XYZ file of N, CA and C in Angstrom:
468
model
N -72.905 66.969 10.076
C -72.006 66.035 9.383
C -72.790 64.659 9.020
N -72.578 64.253 7.876
C -73.240 63.002 7.559
C -72.274 61.847 7.915
N -72.778 60.549 7.721
C -71.798 59.334 8.003
C -70.462 59.374 7.252
N -70.513 60.016 6.153
C -69.430 59.908 5.249
C -68.450 61.148 5.413
N -68.742 62.128 6.316
C -67.924 63.262 6.534
C -67.205 63.176 7.857
N -66.472 62.069 7.992
C -65.671 61.820 8.998
C -64.376 62.725 9.059
N -64.249 63.467 10.180
C -62.998 64.321 10.337
C -61.971 63.535 10.982
N -60.744 63.440 10.301
C -59.713 62.650 10.821
C -58.501 63.670 11.142
N -57.990 63.554 12.333
C -56.756 64.248 12.692
C -55.604 63.867 12.143
N -55.513 62.534 11.922
C -54.415 61.854 11.237
C -54.652 60.258 11.240
N -53.860 59.477 10.576
C -54.209 58.093 10.563
C -54.146 57.376 11.914
N -55.199 56.498 12.112
C -55.303 55.763 13.296
C -54.131 54.751 13.427
N -53.738 54.391 14.497
C -52.709 53.461 14.922
C -53.236 52.070 14.250
N -52.471 51.143 13.904
C -52.971 49.911 13.441
C -53.663 49.055 14.468
N -53.160 49.135 15.687
C -53.981 48.450 16.815
C -55.391 49.064 17.004
N -55.459 50.289 16.749
C -56.783 50.934 16.890
C -57.680 50.599 15.692
N -57.270 50.417 14.608
C -57.919 50.008 13.341
C -58.343 48.612 13.574
N -57.618 47.727 14.184
C -57.955 46.434 14.369
C -59.133 46.393 15.327
N -58.997 47.188 16.517
C -60.217 47.235 17.383
C -61.396 47.629 16.773
N -61.287 48.720 15.985
C -62.515 49.219 15.305
C -63.065 48.220 14.269
N -62.150 47.463 13.614
C -62.689 46.377 12.609
C -63.405 45.321 13.405
N -62.879 44.913 14.557
C -63.564 43.886 15.368
C -64.852 44.390 15.882
N -64.980 45.665 16.262
C -66.170 46.274 16.728
C -67.249 46.185 15.578
N -66.906 46.454 14.506
C -67.851 46.347 13.259
C -68.152 44.883 13.073
N -67.197 43.970 13.149
C -67.627 42.514 12.992
C -68.557 42.006 13.911
N -68.453 42.546 15.132
C -69.500 42.141 16.247
C -70.807 42.962 16.097
N -70.694 44.244 15.750
C -71.935 45.075 15.834
C -72.711 45.344 14.650
N -71.994 45.307 13.438
C -72.790 45.612 12.215
C -73.715 44.437 11.981
N -74.801 44.834 11.247
C -75.766 43.720 10.904
C -75.571 43.157 9.497
N -75.107 44.060 8.550
C -75.018 43.589 7.225
C -73.610 43.904 6.570
N -73.243 43.302 5.504
C -72.029 43.292 4.825
C -72.214 43.094 3.385
N -71.407 43.965 2.595
C -71.431 43.865 1.126
C -70.623 42.571 0.863
N -71.268 41.758 -0.079
C -70.701 40.590 -0.479
C -70.336 40.637 -1.930
N -69.138 40.383 -2.376
C -68.782 40.486 -3.910
C -68.257 39.004 -4.210
N -68.748 38.573 -5.238
C -68.381 37.134 -5.909
C -68.501 37.442 -7.271
N -67.908 36.324 -7.964
C -67.968 36.254 -9.410
C -68.288 34.820 -9.879
N -68.959 34.798 -11.023
C -69.151 33.424 -11.706
C -67.969 33.010 -12.449
N -68.067 31.688 -12.863
C -66.925 31.105 -13.661
C -66.438 32.099 -14.769
N -67.346 32.641 -15.430
C -67.086 33.594 -16.600
C -66.557 35.034 -16.038
N -66.348 35.243 -14.909
C -66.017 36.562 -14.329
C -67.061 37.559 -14.137
N -68.339 37.289 -14.289
C -69.450 38.222 -14.168
C -69.577 38.501 -12.628
N -69.411 39.695 -12.193
C -69.529 40.072 -10.756
C -70.879 40.059 -10.271
N -70.962 39.855 -8.935
C -72.332 40.142 -8.232
C -71.954 40.740 -6.908
N -72.719 41.834 -6.554
C -72.429 42.573 -5.289
C -73.831 42.707 -4.733
N -73.921 42.089 -3.401
C -75.239 42.207 -2.666
C -74.940 42.408 -1.097
N -75.831 43.086 -0.500
C -75.741 43.066 1.068
C -76.394 41.879 1.605
N -75.635 41.233 2.642
C -76.310 40.217 3.363
C -76.091 40.307 4.864
N -76.940 39.870 5.641
C -76.848 39.731 7.029
C -75.627 38.808 7.302
N -74.981 38.991 8.407
C -73.851 38.139 8.844
C -73.765 37.961 10.349
N -73.024 36.939 10.668
C -72.756 36.792 12.203
C -71.212 36.416 12.277
N -70.546 37.222 13.026
C -69.215 36.956 13.243
C -69.078 35.919 14.483
N -68.293 34.862 14.390
C -68.255 34.008 15.513
C -66.768 34.213 16.345
N -66.025 35.140 15.906
C -64.842 35.395 16.488
C -63.698 35.026 15.691
N -63.976 34.058 14.557
C -62.878 33.466 13.731
C -63.249 33.682 12.351
N -64.567 33.391 12.028
C -65.293 33.560 10.815
C -66.448 34.161 10.692
N -66.869 34.891 9.409
C -68.228 35.382 9.337
C -69.132 34.344 8.645
N -70.400 34.401 9.140
C -71.346 33.436 8.775
C -72.417 34.204 7.892
N -72.716 33.789 6.681
C -73.688 34.363 5.829
C -74.686 33.425 5.473
N -75.846 33.845 4.995
C -76.915 32.928 4.483
C -77.558 33.598 3.440
N -77.754 32.683 2.258
C -78.445 33.158 1.073
C -78.999 31.919 0.448
N -79.863 32.238 -0.499
C -80.538 30.909 -1.229
C -79.420 30.291 -2.056
N -79.252 28.984 -2.233
C -78.372 28.344 -2.936
C -78.500 28.536 -4.387
N -79.564 28.961 -4.853
C -79.930 29.103 -6.381
C -79.791 30.467 -6.850
N -79.410 31.494 -6.057
C -79.266 32.842 -6.389
C -77.707 32.970 -6.910
N -77.279 34.009 -7.699
C -75.907 34.055 -8.206
C -74.823 33.981 -6.937
N -75.214 34.758 -5.890
C -74.247 34.877 -4.853
C -74.022 33.441 -4.225
N -75.166 32.792 -3.839
C -75.071 31.319 -3.426
C -74.361 30.422 -4.285
N -74.642 30.540 -5.689
C -74.002 29.668 -6.492
C -72.466 29.979 -6.702
N -72.032 31.252 -6.640
C -70.798 31.551 -6.725
C -69.855 31.114 -5.398
N -70.553 31.476 -4.206
C -69.916 30.944 -3.073
C -69.606 29.554 -3.010
N -70.659 28.744 -3.531
C -70.442 27.284 -3.363
C -69.490 26.735 -4.495
N -69.521 27.396 -5.633
C -68.582 26.957 -6.757
C -67.214 27.361 -6.550
N -66.991 28.679 -6.279
C -65.583 29.157 -6.303
C -64.996 29.157 -4.753
N -65.820 29.414 -3.895
C -65.310 29.520 -2.387
C -64.550 30.798 -2.198
N -64.523 31.812 -3.214
C -63.653 33.046 -3.002
C -64.767 34.023 -2.949
N -64.538 34.977 -1.883
C -65.409 36.111 -1.674
C -64.591 37.281 -1.178
N -65.159 38.435 -1.295
C -64.572 39.712 -0.881
C -65.852 40.368 -0.159
N -65.509 40.732 1.121
C -66.529 41.399 1.976
C -66.159 42.777 2.344
N -66.990 43.723 2.452
C -66.801 45.012 2.865
C -67.826 45.508 3.875
N -67.390 46.005 5.051
C -68.105 46.713 6.048
C -67.829 48.114 6.047
N -68.721 48.904 6.663
C -68.354 50.261 7.010
C -68.756 51.294 6.016
N -68.359 52.514 5.921
C -68.604 53.554 4.930
C -67.415 53.691 4.106
N -67.465 54.645 3.059
C -66.473 54.837 2.147
C -65.214 55.516 2.875
N -65.428 56.016 4.038
C -64.404 56.668 4.824
C -64.072 55.921 6.160
N -64.528 54.696 6.263
C -64.269 53.718 7.213
C -64.449 52.357 6.815
N -63.464 51.756 6.067
C -63.662 50.589 5.358
C -62.969 49.467 6.052
N -63.662 48.342 6.176
C -63.147 47.097 6.506
C -63.260 46.029 5.413
N -62.159 45.702 4.678
C -62.356 45.016 3.582
C -61.648 43.458 3.809
N -62.407 42.486 3.495
C -62.020 41.027 3.857
C -61.982 40.276 2.614
N -60.870 39.562 2.376
C -60.770 38.563 1.414
C -60.925 37.252 2.026
N -61.735 36.280 1.642
C -61.868 35.069 2.423
C -62.182 33.863 1.598
N -62.070 32.678 2.099
C -62.527 31.476 1.555
C -63.868 31.049 2.235
N -64.856 30.785 1.445
C -66.252 30.346 1.761
C -66.352 28.890 1.779
N -67.030 28.297 2.790
C -67.418 26.945 2.849
C -68.905 26.877 2.956
N -69.691 26.185 2.077
C -71.096 26.011 2.087
C -71.565 24.915 3.032
N -72.870 25.221 3.838
C -73.439 24.274 4.587
C -74.885 24.274 4.303
N -75.424 23.260 4.197
C -76.933 22.966 4.112
C -77.395 23.203 5.541
N -78.681 23.500 5.654
C -79.054 23.702 7.088
C -78.870 22.453 8.008
N -79.062 21.300 7.478
C -78.981 20.155 8.387
C -77.351 19.880 8.606
N -76.425 20.393 8.004
C -75.047 20.302 8.270
C -74.432 21.257 9.112
N -75.204 22.266 9.553
C -74.561 23.339 10.324
C -73.909 22.840 11.654
N -72.922 23.508 11.987
C -72.314 23.040 13.258
C -73.199 23.635 14.341
N -73.174 22.971 15.568
C -74.091 23.308 16.705
C -73.915 24.865 17.054
N -74.998 25.403 17.219
C -75.005 26.820 17.780
C -75.112 27.783 16.649
N -74.528 27.509 15.447
C -74.436 28.631 14.313
C -75.791 29.082 14.034
N -76.761 28.129 13.648
C -78.021 28.857 13.357
C -78.763 29.649 14.384
N -78.639 29.144 15.655
C -79.329 29.969 16.734
C -78.545 31.382 16.954
N -77.278 31.357 16.919
C -76.347 32.526 17.066
C -76.763 33.555 15.881
N -76.701 33.075 14.578
C -76.983 33.894 13.480
C -78.422 34.589 13.661
N -79.388 33.620 13.929
C -80.843 34.233 14.186
C -80.948 35.162 15.287
N -80.054 35.090 16.394
C -80.123 35.811 17.460
C -79.581 37.300 17.176
N -78.866 37.375 16.165
C -77.947 38.685 16.052
C -79.130 39.785 15.541
N -79.969 39.482 14.666
C -80.956 40.451 14.292
C -82.359 40.060 14.129
N -82.623 38.866 14.520
C -84.086 38.303 14.565
C -84.418 37.651 13.457
N -83.599 37.409 12.331
C -84.029 36.628 11.121
C -83.357 35.404 11.104
N -84.307 34.336 10.916
C -83.676 32.937 10.955
C -84.081 32.329 9.554
N -83.014 32.133 8.720
C -83.102 31.567 7.403
C -83.828 30.100 7.411
N -83.375 29.436 8.705
C -83.917 28.056 8.646
C -85.480 28.145 8.836
N -86.095 29.204 9.048
C -87.494 29.215 9.030
C -88.207 29.745 7.897
N -87.367 30.256 6.838
C -88.010 30.608 5.649
C -88.420 29.547 4.886
N -89.645 29.681 4.079
C -90.105 28.655 3.273
C -89.340 28.308 1.985
N -88.434 29.257 1.612
C -87.401 29.044 0.536
C -86.102 28.327 1.168
N -85.598 27.500 0.500
C -84.280 26.945 1.088
C -83.163 27.943 1.227
N -82.413 27.966 2.275
C -81.278 28.896 2.358
C -80.111 27.914 2.833
N -78.816 28.197 2.250
C -77.709 27.733 2.721
C -77.013 28.636 3.590
N -76.025 28.153 4.426
C -75.085 29.071 5.255
C -73.711 28.915 4.651
N -72.972 30.051 4.842
C -71.586 29.958 4.164
C -70.629 30.626 5.261
N -69.563 29.771 5.743
C -68.654 30.211 6.639
C -67.459 30.671 5.888
N -67.211 32.002 6.296
C -66.127 32.691 5.333
C -64.893 32.937 6.456
N -63.872 32.248 6.087
C -62.604 32.447 6.930
C -61.730 33.547 6.206
N -61.514 34.632 6.920
C -60.705 35.687 6.363
C -59.241 35.149 6.182
N -58.793 35.639 5.000
C -57.303 35.399 4.589
C -56.601 36.636 4.832
N -57.290 37.760 4.143
C -56.667 39.049 4.278
C -57.704 40.045 4.830
N -57.207 40.967 5.632
C -58.151 42.035 6.123
C -57.286 43.364 5.966
N -58.013 44.278 5.359
C -57.544 45.730 5.245
C -58.460 46.712 5.911
N -58.016 47.544 6.612
C -58.878 48.635 7.307
C -58.105 49.960 7.022
N -59.032 50.881 6.493
C -58.636 52.255 6.260
C -59.727 53.142 6.247
N -59.345 54.531 6.629
C -60.516 55.566 6.636
C -60.260 56.585 5.523
N -59.268 57.195 5.311
C -58.979 58.171 4.292
C -57.636 57.880 3.671
N -57.282 58.517 2.618
C -55.947 58.480 1.970
C -54.945 58.316 2.939
N -54.934 59.094 4.081
C -53.961 59.071 5.127
C -53.601 57.757 5.692
N -54.696 56.787 5.620
C -54.554 55.506 6.245
C -54.276 54.483 5.161
N -54.087 54.727 3.992
C -53.626 53.742 2.938
C -52.510 52.990 3.276
N -51.467 53.671 3.671
C -50.304 53.058 4.234
C -50.616 52.251 5.572
N -50.163 51.022 5.712
C -50.438 50.327 6.856
C -51.859 49.747 6.995
N -52.651 49.668 5.938
C -53.998 49.225 6.054
C -54.129 47.714 6.004
N -53.036 46.982 5.665
C -53.079 45.508 5.758
C -52.806 44.989 7.144
N -53.891 44.376 7.806
C -53.849 44.025 9.273
C -53.867 42.589 9.327
N -54.227 41.718 8.263
C -54.286 40.178 8.385
C -53.820 39.745 6.927
N -52.813 38.782 7.095
C -52.277 38.099 5.945
C -52.251 36.716 6.121
N -52.688 35.897 5.122
C -52.755 34.383 5.321
C -53.464 33.874 6.541
N -54.576 34.627 6.934
C -55.371 34.348 7.974
C -54.764 34.634 9.308
N -53.825 35.286 9.438
C -52.995 35.651 10.642
C -53.003 37.186 10.808
N -53.575 37.597 12.080
C -53.343 39.040 12.315
C -52.044 39.326 12.429
N -51.694 40.682 11.826
C -50.302 41.182 11.774
C -50.118 42.162 12.996
N -51.194 42.561 13.693
C -51.171 43.414 14.896
C -51.869 42.777 16.076
């Protein structure tokens, strides 16, 4: 079986989906980040992230399309997992220059997978993404009940 050939006996309970989502937030290294510019042109890139228990922290250069979109609109959609095990997050992003980072964020981000944007010769900003909506599903059988967070509050 490949990573996309997950056999499912039936839909997971919503509390199981939440537990699985939290496991991905802690354990996965990268997330797909979707943003759009003022004209609506989309950008989709994978970025390394760190989950602090309440927010996802991303880092990218401020002059690339994703960094510019995050700073300008503050709106982002993130996806973790495979096509048969999706954690989709809609959130609000707040940009931080390296010198503005809250204590411990840079060190925790770097410790997760060994890359420290603060040491890169090119300037990087950090982005704190607070989830507003989280949906979790595997297959069509899990489409019903996939909404696990609304307005930043867990529903389960």
